[in-house]
mmCIF file of C-alpha atoms and ligand atoms in Angstrom:
data_model
loop_
_atom_site.group_PDB
_atom_site.id
_atom_site.type_symbol
_atom_site.label_atom_id
_atom_site.label_comp_id
_atom_site.label_asym_id
_atom_site.label_seq_id
_atom_site.Cartn_x
_atom_site.Cartn_y
_atom_site.Cartn_z
ATOM 1 C CA UNK A 1 -28.588 -3.819 -0.346
ATOM 2 C CA UNK A 2 -30.645 -5.735 -3.240
ATOM 3 C CA UNK A 3 -30.058 -9.304 -3.904
ATOM 4 C CA UNK A 4 -27.751 -8.596 -6.457
ATOM 5 C CA UNK A 5 -25.668 -7.002 -3.804
ATOM 6 C CA UNK A 6 -22.411 -4.435 -4.972
ATOM 7 C CA UNK A 7 -18.626 -4.402 -5.708
ATOM 8 C CA UNK A 8 -15.919 -2.944 -4.107
ATOM 9 C CA UNK A 9 -12.575 -2.414 -5.997
ATOM 10 C CA UNK A 10 -9.503 -1.090 -3.683
ATOM 11 C CA UNK A 11 -6.001 -0.420 -5.037
ATOM 12 C CA UNK A 12 -2.618 -2.179 -4.175
ATOM 13 C CA UNK A 13 -0.239 0.448 -2.627
ATOM 14 C CA UNK A 14 3.226 1.259 -1.935
ATOM 15 C CA UNK A 15 4.637 2.553 1.333
ATOM 16 C CA UNK A 16 7.080 4.972 2.534
ATOM 17 C CA UNK A 17 9.058 5.815 -1.101
ATOM 18 C CA UNK A 18 12.033 5.925 0.891
ATOM 19 C CA UNK A 19 12.123 8.543 3.244
ATOM 20 C CA UNK A 20 8.209 9.581 3.685
ATOM 21 C CA UNK A 21 8.668 6.370 6.419
ATOM 22 C CA UNK A 22 5.231 5.372 7.626
ATOM 23 C CA UNK A 23 3.961 8.729 6.107
ATOM 24 C CA UNK A 24 3.609 8.576 2.220
ATOM 25 C CA UNK A 25 2.061 6.058 0.127
ATOM 26 C CA UNK A 26 0.854 5.495 -3.785
ATOM 27 C CA UNK A 27 -1.773 3.744 -5.121
ATOM 28 C CA UNK A 28 -0.789 1.241 -7.805
ATOM 29 C CA UNK A 29 -2.766 -0.459 -10.762
ATOM 30 C CA UNK A 30 -3.124 -3.753 -8.965
ATOM 31 C CA UNK A 31 -6.689 -4.387 -7.354
ATOM 32 C CA UNK A 32 -8.489 -6.262 -5.567
ATOM 33 C CA UNK A 33 -12.211 -6.623 -6.034
ATOM 34 C CA UNK A 34 -14.693 -7.810 -3.454
ATOM 35 C CA UNK A 35 -18.171 -9.120 -4.718
ATOM 36 C CA UNK A 36 -20.661 -8.590 -2.026
ATOM 37 C CA UNK A 37 -23.967 -10.723 -1.573
ATOM 38 C CA UNK A 38 -26.221 -11.070 1.121
ATOM 39 C CA UNK A 39 -26.410 -14.201 3.370
ATOM 40 C CA UNK A 40 -27.106 -16.679 6.136
ATOM 41 C CA UNK A 41 -23.748 -16.574 7.573
ATOM 42 C CA UNK A 42 -20.588 -14.568 6.959
ATOM 43 C CA UNK A 43 -18.689 -16.778 4.384
ATOM 44 C CA UNK A 44 -15.273 -15.116 2.338
ATOM 45 C CA UNK A 45 -14.416 -16.941 -0.840
ATOM 46 C CA UNK A 46 -10.517 -16.042 -1.989
ATOM 47 C CA UNK A 47 -10.146 -16.694 -5.056
ATOM 48 C CA UNK A 48 -6.164 -16.821 -6.353
ATOM 49 C CA UNK A 49 -3.834 -19.265 -4.727
ATOM 50 C CA UNK A 50 -1.898 -17.236 -2.603
ATOM 51 C CA UNK A 51 -5.302 -16.022 -0.974
ATOM 52 C CA UNK A 52 -6.699 -19.661 -0.287
ATOM 53 C CA UNK A 53 -4.955 -19.911 2.839
ATOM 54 C CA UNK A 54 -6.334 -16.849 4.267
ATOM 55 C CA UNK A 55 -9.636 -17.279 6.834
ATOM 56 C CA UNK A 56 -12.957 -17.638 5.384
ATOM 57 C CA UNK A 57 -14.924 -16.122 8.483
ATOM 58 C CA UNK A 58 -15.551 -13.647 11.186
ATOM 59 C CA UNK A 59 -11.131 -14.104 11.405
ATOM 60 C CA UNK A 60 -10.979 -12.840 7.762
ATOM 61 C CA UNK A 61 -9.551 -8.952 8.298
ATOM 62 C CA UNK A 62 -12.364 -7.653 5.562
ATOM 63 C CA UNK A 63 -14.995 -9.086 7.835
ATOM 64 C CA UNK A 64 -13.138 -7.809 10.956
ATOM 65 C CA UNK A 65 -13.092 -4.593 9.597
ATOM 66 C CA UNK A 66 -16.693 -4.456 8.512
ATOM 67 C CA UNK A 67 -17.701 -5.719 12.405
ATOM 68 C CA UNK A 68 -15.362 -2.831 13.923
ATOM 69 C CA UNK A 69 -16.772 -0.062 11.768
ATOM 70 C CA UNK A 70 -20.455 -1.298 12.496
ATOM 71 C CA UNK A 71 -19.397 -1.819 16.148
ATOM 72 C CA UNK A 72 -17.814 2.101 16.234
ATOM 73 C CA UNK A 73 -21.114 3.654 14.705
ATOM 74 C CA UNK A 74 -23.503 1.367 17.543
ATOM 75 C CA UNK A 75 -24.855 -0.240 13.860
ATOM 76 C CA UNK A 76 -24.915 -4.282 13.396
ATOM 77 C CA UNK A 77 -23.996 -5.586 9.797
ATOM 78 C CA UNK A 78 -26.009 -8.340 8.571
ATOM 79 C CA UNK A 79 -23.665 -11.568 7.374
ATOM 80 C CA UNK A 80 -22.255 -11.076 3.998
ATOM 81 C CA UNK A 81 -21.015 -13.319 1.426
ATOM 82 C CA UNK A 82 -17.502 -11.804 0.026
ATOM 83 C CA UNK A 83 -15.779 -12.994 -2.772
ATOM 84 C CA UNK A 84 -12.332 -11.786 -3.278
ATOM 85 C CA UNK A 85 -10.341 -11.499 -6.468
ATOM 86 C CA UNK A 86 -6.931 -9.905 -6.595
ATOM 87 C CA UNK A 87 -3.815 -9.671 -8.891
ATOM 88 C CA UNK A 88 -2.250 -7.997 -5.553
ATOM 89 C CA UNK A 89 0.680 -10.325 -4.167
ATOM 90 C CA UNK A 90 -0.026 -11.026 -0.702
ATOM 91 C CA UNK A 91 2.398 -10.118 1.760
ATOM 92 C CA UNK A 92 4.805 -8.576 -0.447
ATOM 93 C CA UNK A 93 4.866 -5.205 0.674
ATOM 94 C CA UNK A 94 2.302 -4.244 -1.636
ATOM 95 C CA UNK A 95 -0.197 -2.790 1.228
ATOM 96 C CA UNK A 96 -2.386 -6.491 0.907
ATOM 97 C CA UNK A 97 -3.490 -5.844 4.215
ATOM 98 C CA UNK A 98 -4.100 -2.180 3.932
ATOM 99 C CA UNK A 99 -6.472 -3.094 0.802
ATOM 100 C CA UNK A 100 -8.087 -5.644 2.787
ATOM 101 C CA UNK A 101 -8.899 -3.004 5.609
ATOM 102 C CA UNK A 102 -9.700 -0.129 3.201
ATOM 103 C CA UNK A 103 -12.271 -2.836 1.559
ATOM 104 C CA UNK A 104 -14.313 -3.460 5.092
ATOM 105 C CA UNK A 105 -14.158 0.196 5.430
ATOM 106 C CA UNK A 106 -16.077 1.156 2.193
ATOM 107 C CA UNK A 107 -18.138 -1.842 2.507
ATOM 108 C CA UNK A 108 -19.554 -0.949 5.856
ATOM 109 C CA UNK A 109 -19.768 2.769 4.825
ATOM 110 C CA UNK A 110 -22.048 1.603 1.714
ATOM 111 C CA UNK A 111 -23.792 -1.018 3.344
ATOM 112 C CA UNK A 112 -24.703 0.542 6.539
ATOM 113 C CA UNK A 113 -25.277 4.168 4.687
ATOM 114 C CA UNK A 114 -22.638 5.409 7.117
ATOM 115 C CA UNK A 115 -21.701 8.342 4.939
ATOM 116 C CA UNK A 116 -17.959 8.449 6.303
ATOM 117 C CA UNK A 117 -15.762 11.662 5.046
ATOM 118 C CA UNK A 118 -12.475 10.042 3.648
ATOM 119 C CA UNK A 119 -10.778 11.935 6.798
ATOM 120 C CA UNK A 120 -13.143 9.467 8.981
ATOM 121 C CA UNK A 121 -12.327 6.330 6.771
ATOM 122 C CA UNK A 122 -8.532 7.241 6.922
ATOM 123 C CA UNK A 123 -8.482 7.735 10.581
ATOM 124 C CA UNK A 124 -10.424 3.977 11.008
ATOM 125 C CA UNK A 125 -7.946 2.659 8.399
ATOM 126 C CA UNK A 126 -5.051 4.350 10.407
ATOM 127 C CA UNK A 127 -6.112 3.226 13.757
ATOM 128 C CA UNK A 128 -6.599 -0.608 12.459
ATOM 129 C CA UNK A 129 -3.242 -0.984 10.342
ATOM 130 C CA UNK A 130 -1.317 1.184 12.985
ATOM 131 C CA UNK A 131 0.185 3.837 10.210
ATOM 132 C CA UNK A 132 -1.813 5.418 7.832
ATOM 133 C CA UNK A 133 0.661 5.516 4.627
ATOM 134 C CA UNK A 134 -0.964 2.367 2.891
ATOM 135 C CA UNK A 135 -4.261 2.807 3.918
ATOM 136 C CA UNK A 136 -4.581 6.204 2.975
ATOM 137 C CA UNK A 137 -3.270 5.921 -0.549
ATOM 138 C CA UNK A 138 -5.926 2.692 -0.500
ATOM 139 C CA UNK A 139 -8.545 4.994 0.078
ATOM 140 C CA UNK A 140 -7.963 8.016 -1.847
ATOM 141 C CA UNK A 141 -5.481 6.734 -4.698
ATOM 142 C CA UNK A 142 -2.827 8.998 -6.052
ATOM 143 C CA UNK A 143 0.186 9.836 -3.648
ATOM 144 C CA UNK A 144 -0.974 10.365 -0.212
ATOM 145 C CA UNK A 145 1.019 12.141 2.603
ATOM 146 C CA UNK A 146 -0.255 11.647 6.071
ATOM 147 C CA UNK A 147 0.420 12.468 9.403
ATOM 148 C CA UNK A 148 -0.865 10.265 12.097
ATOM 149 C CA UNK A 149 0.403 10.000 15.797
ATOM 150 C CA UNK A 150 -2.388 7.242 16.953
ATOM 151 C CA UNK A 151 -5.090 10.277 17.695
ATOM 152 C CA UNK A 152 -4.958 13.104 15.566
ATOM 153 C CA UNK A 153 -4.557 12.761 11.640
ATOM 154 C CA UNK A 154 -4.184 14.967 8.416
ATOM 155 C CA UNK A 155 -3.740 13.741 4.770
ATOM 156 C CA UNK A 156 -2.796 15.683 1.883
ATOM 157 C CA UNK A 157 -3.718 14.349 -1.432
ATOM 158 C CA UNK A 158 -1.453 14.019 -4.569
ATOM 159 C CA UNK A 159 -3.827 13.131 -7.240
ATOM 160 C CA UNK A 160 -2.329 12.314 -10.429
ATOM 161 C CA UNK A 161 1.530 11.435 -10.087
ATOM 162 C CA UNK A 162 2.888 11.883 -13.368
ATOM 163 C CA UNK A 163 5.416 8.342 -13.417
ATOM 164 C CA UNK A 164 5.282 4.764 -14.166
ATOM 165 C CA UNK A 165 6.447 2.273 -11.859
ATOM 166 C CA UNK A 166 7.953 -1.421 -11.909
ATOM 167 C CA UNK A 167 7.825 -3.675 -9.129
ATOM 168 C CA UNK A 168 10.298 -6.661 -8.276
ATOM 169 C CA UNK A 169 8.571 -8.932 -6.318
ATOM 170 C CA UNK A 170 10.603 -11.869 -4.968
ATOM 171 C CA UNK A 171 9.251 -15.474 -4.218
ATOM 172 C CA UNK A 172 9.344 -15.127 -0.511
ATOM 173 C CA UNK A 173 6.624 -13.471 1.607
ATOM 174 C CA UNK A 174 7.806 -11.182 4.516
ATOM 175 C CA UNK A 175 5.595 -10.105 7.739
ATOM 176 C CA UNK A 176 5.498 -6.274 8.339
ATOM 177 C CA UNK A 177 6.081 -7.065 12.042
ATOM 178 C CA UNK A 178 9.519 -9.423 11.283
ATOM 179 C CA UNK A 179 10.663 -6.199 8.657
ATOM 180 C CA UNK A 180 9.863 -3.187 11.406
ATOM 181 C CA UNK A 181 11.466 -5.861 14.169
ATOM 182 C CA UNK A 182 14.777 -5.107 12.669
ATOM 183 C CA UNK A 183 14.636 -1.171 12.975
ATOM 184 C CA UNK A 184 16.302 0.311 15.774
ATOM 185 C CA UNK A 185 14.618 1.758 18.628
ATOM 186 C CA UNK A 186 16.282 5.300 18.673
ATOM 187 C CA UNK A 187 17.853 7.369 15.966
ATOM 188 C CA UNK A 188 20.923 9.831 15.880
ATOM 189 C CA UNK A 189 19.091 13.522 16.218
ATOM 190 C CA UNK A 190 21.579 14.600 13.487
ATOM 191 C CA UNK A 191 20.526 11.777 11.271
ATOM 192 C CA UNK A 192 16.919 12.257 12.126
ATOM 193 C CA UNK A 193 17.006 15.905 11.198
ATOM 194 C CA UNK A 194 18.415 14.615 7.451
ATOM 195 C CA UNK A 195 15.953 11.925 6.787
ATOM 196 C CA UNK A 196 13.036 14.698 7.718
ATOM 197 C CA UNK A 197 15.031 17.018 4.983
ATOM 198 C CA UNK A 198 15.126 14.108 2.406
ATOM 199 C CA UNK A 199 11.061 12.984 3.020
ATOM 200 C CA UNK A 200 10.484 17.053 2.973
ATOM 201 C CA UNK A 201 12.324 17.652 -0.217
ATOM 202 C CA UNK A 202 11.092 14.328 -1.860
ATOM 203 C CA UNK A 203 6.996 15.468 -1.140
ATOM 204 C CA UNK A 204 7.309 18.826 -2.221
ATOM 205 C CA UNK A 205 9.294 17.582 -5.432
ATOM 206 C CA UNK A 206 6.260 15.016 -6.078
ATOM 207 C CA UNK A 207 3.943 18.063 -5.263
ATOM 208 C CA UNK A 208 5.600 19.541 -8.278
ATOM 209 C CA UNK A 209 5.998 16.553 -10.356
ATOM 210 C CA UNK A 210 9.712 17.106 -10.109
ATOM 211 C CA UNK A 211 10.374 13.011 -10.214
ATOM 212 C CA UNK A 212 14.152 13.807 -11.098
ATOM 213 C CA UNK A 213 14.687 15.232 -7.518
ATOM 214 C CA UNK A 214 12.003 13.256 -6.258
ATOM 215 C CA UNK A 215 13.826 10.085 -7.046
ATOM 216 C CA UNK A 216 17.015 11.475 -5.693
ATOM 217 C CA UNK A 217 15.461 11.836 -2.300
ATOM 218 C CA UNK A 218 14.099 8.615 -2.713
ATOM 219 C CA UNK A 219 17.690 7.061 -2.219
ATOM 220 C CA UNK A 220 18.506 8.686 0.985
ATOM 221 C CA UNK A 221 16.007 7.366 3.574
ATOM 222 C CA UNK A 222 17.921 6.593 6.889
ATOM 223 C CA UNK A 223 14.760 5.390 8.562
ATOM 224 C CA UNK A 224 14.545 2.067 7.301
ATOM 225 C CA UNK A 225 16.376 0.683 4.244
ATOM 226 C CA UNK A 226 19.777 0.251 6.021
ATOM 227 C CA UNK A 227 18.354 -1.922 8.677
ATOM 228 C CA UNK A 228 16.295 -3.905 5.964
ATOM 229 C CA UNK A 229 18.488 -3.918 2.817
ATOM 230 C CA UNK A 230 19.973 -7.089 4.000
ATOM 231 C CA UNK A 231 16.855 -9.179 3.343
ATOM 232 C CA UNK A 232 16.832 -8.381 -0.448
ATOM 233 C CA UNK A 233 19.085 -10.194 -3.095
ATOM 234 C CA UNK A 234 21.128 -8.188 -5.485
ATOM 235 C CA UNK A 235 19.713 -4.718 -3.918
ATOM 236 C CA UNK A 236 22.912 -2.637 -4.929
ATOM 237 C CA UNK A 237 23.220 -4.108 -8.293
ATOM 238 C CA UNK A 238 19.660 -3.529 -8.854
ATOM 239 C CA UNK A 239 19.741 0.069 -7.712
ATOM 240 C CA UNK A 240 23.023 0.456 -10.339
ATOM 241 C CA UNK A 241 21.225 -0.982 -13.321
ATOM 242 C CA UNK A 242 18.070 0.999 -12.544
ATOM 243 C CA UNK A 243 20.157 4.515 -12.560
ATOM 244 C CA UNK A 244 21.642 3.068 -15.860
ATOM 245 C CA UNK A 245 18.355 2.538 -17.339
ATOM 246 C CA UNK A 246 17.350 6.187 -16.594
ATOM 247 C CA UNK A 247 14.849 5.181 -13.754
ATOM 248 C CA UNK A 248 14.046 7.994 -10.944
ATOM 249 C CA UNK A 249 14.723 6.240 -8.134
ATOM 250 C CA UNK A 250 14.392 2.808 -6.675
ATOM 251 C CA UNK A 251 13.505 2.027 -3.061
ATOM 252 C CA UNK A 252 12.268 -1.022 -0.440
ATOM 253 C CA UNK A 253 8.410 -0.997 -1.259
ATOM 254 C CA UNK A 254 6.411 -0.603 2.033
ATOM 255 C CA UNK A 255 8.235 -3.020 4.455
ATOM 256 C CA UNK A 256 9.743 -5.078 1.897
ATOM 257 C CA UNK A 257 10.346 -8.050 0.252
ATOM 258 C CA UNK A 258 9.399 -6.093 -2.970
ATOM 259 C CA UNK A 259 11.041 -2.914 -4.537
ATOM 260 C CA UNK A 260 9.723 -0.059 -6.018
ATOM 261 C CA UNK A 261 11.342 1.649 -8.708
ATOM 262 C CA UNK A 262 9.934 5.114 -10.047
ATOM 263 C CA UNK A 263 10.216 5.217 -13.864
ATOM 264 C CA UNK A 264 9.105 7.954 -16.789
ATOM 265 C CA UNK A 265 5.284 7.391 -17.527
ATOM 266 C CA UNK A 266 5.468 4.808 -20.500
ATOM 267 C CA UNK A 267 9.080 3.398 -19.678
ATOM 268 C CA UNK A 268 7.407 1.122 -17.294
ATOM 269 C CA UNK A 269 7.043 -1.901 -19.813
ATOM 270 C CA UNK A 270 10.640 -1.969 -21.394
ATOM 271 C CA UNK A 271 12.106 -1.566 -17.833
ATOM 272 C CA UNK A 272 10.573 -4.355 -16.456
ATOM 273 C CA UNK A 273 11.779 -6.594 -19.041
ATOM 274 C CA UNK A 274 15.153 -5.449 -18.834
ATOM 275 C CA UNK A 275 14.666 -6.020 -14.951
ATOM 276 C CA UNK A 276 13.169 -9.413 -15.744
ATOM 277 C CA UNK A 277 16.311 -10.812 -17.447
ATOM 278 C CA UNK A 278 19.109 -9.172 -15.448
ATOM 279 C CA UNK A 279 17.411 -10.133 -12.207
ATOM 280 C CA UNK A 280 15.398 -13.511 -12.686
ATOM 281 C CA UNK A 281 14.971 -14.064 -8.955
ATOM 282 C CA UNK A 282 12.410 -11.292 -8.809
ATOM 283 C CA UNK A 283 9.270 -11.127 -11.003
ATOM 284 C CA UNK A 284 9.252 -7.697 -12.902
ATOM 285 C CA UNK A 285 5.729 -6.156 -13.026
ATOM 286 C CA UNK A 286 4.919 -3.135 -14.984
ATOM 287 C CA UNK A 287 2.428 -0.811 -13.139
ATOM 288 C CA UNK A 288 1.064 2.853 -12.933
ATOM 289 C CA UNK A 289 -0.277 5.061 -10.220
ATOM 290 C CA UNK A 290 -3.985 3.923 -9.447
ATOM 291 C CA UNK A 291 -5.836 7.600 -9.654
ATOM 292 C CA UNK A 292 -8.866 6.405 -7.867
ATOM 293 C CA UNK A 293 -8.965 4.910 -4.451
ATOM 294 C CA UNK A 294 -11.220 2.445 -3.068
ATOM 295 C CA UNK A 295 -14.817 2.540 -4.466
ATOM 296 C CA UNK A 296 -18.055 1.269 -4.996
ATOM 297 C CA UNK A 297 -18.381 -0.228 -8.267
HETATM 298 N N1 HSE B 301 5.493 1.892 6.840
HETATM 299 C C1 HSE B 301 5.822 0.482 6.924
HETATM 300 C C2 HSE B 301 7.310 0.153 7.327
HETATM 301 C C3 HSE B 301 5.043 -0.248 5.765
HETATM 302 O O1 HSE B 301 7.862 0.315 6.277
HETATM 303 O O2 HSE B 301 7.036 -0.758 7.974
HETATM 304 C C4 HSE B 301 4.150 -1.127 5.829
HETATM 305 O O3 HSE B 301 3.030 -0.551 6.195
#
């Protein structure tokens, strides 16, 4: 690395899209940029009010990931100064931790000239996160459909989803572990079969760019929505309003506490305005899919 360093850009993500629990991810047009410079010791400068409380040394998730990747490949990373600028809400179900992990992987890969394949990066990221949905989308962009059982991994990449999206972000943050703690340890077999069918039809519909069907299936999740719904103010009223406004579908963004609404491409700004007025508890953000995943700028 030269004295001028380099920058890495990583998109936010929404995970699950309803029934694609722990598997499907979609990259969104909100970004984290990390400016990387050589330094005497590890130092993270977190810009943005929400991020100011995050660790600034080796406990920082980006730094931990760089050190982990280096150790996996028996290398040593020199200390770095990382300046983190981001418009991704923190702890709001928009993949902020997966974004940090993806940034760490891409920084280590570039700095140490590891030449990791995308699949290797996704595997490292999924092992760090525990599931592949957000980190796959953060690394690849577009829609990703992942299988990860802790060991084997595969990812299908649907590169250019033809939708717009609105995110409704509440003021409170929610820890993923807390939200996962609401889920049952076991599911009824027949229910699981239906959940799998909803996920399969949704994925096939997305691959064919049939967002009417995908949006319908998005609302047929049985894996988590019913258990988490109680955390959301006005969940049913928002779903109904979205339907009335012609949205494709509305679901929980990742583990929450934000909501994700898939809409026709180009409709997102108007829908966000209407939803902001109807549900002022939430901040409505109009976004598009991010076609590009994590990259050195
Ligand atoms: N699939 C995860 C969950 C999303 O719903 O708990 C957070 O990565």
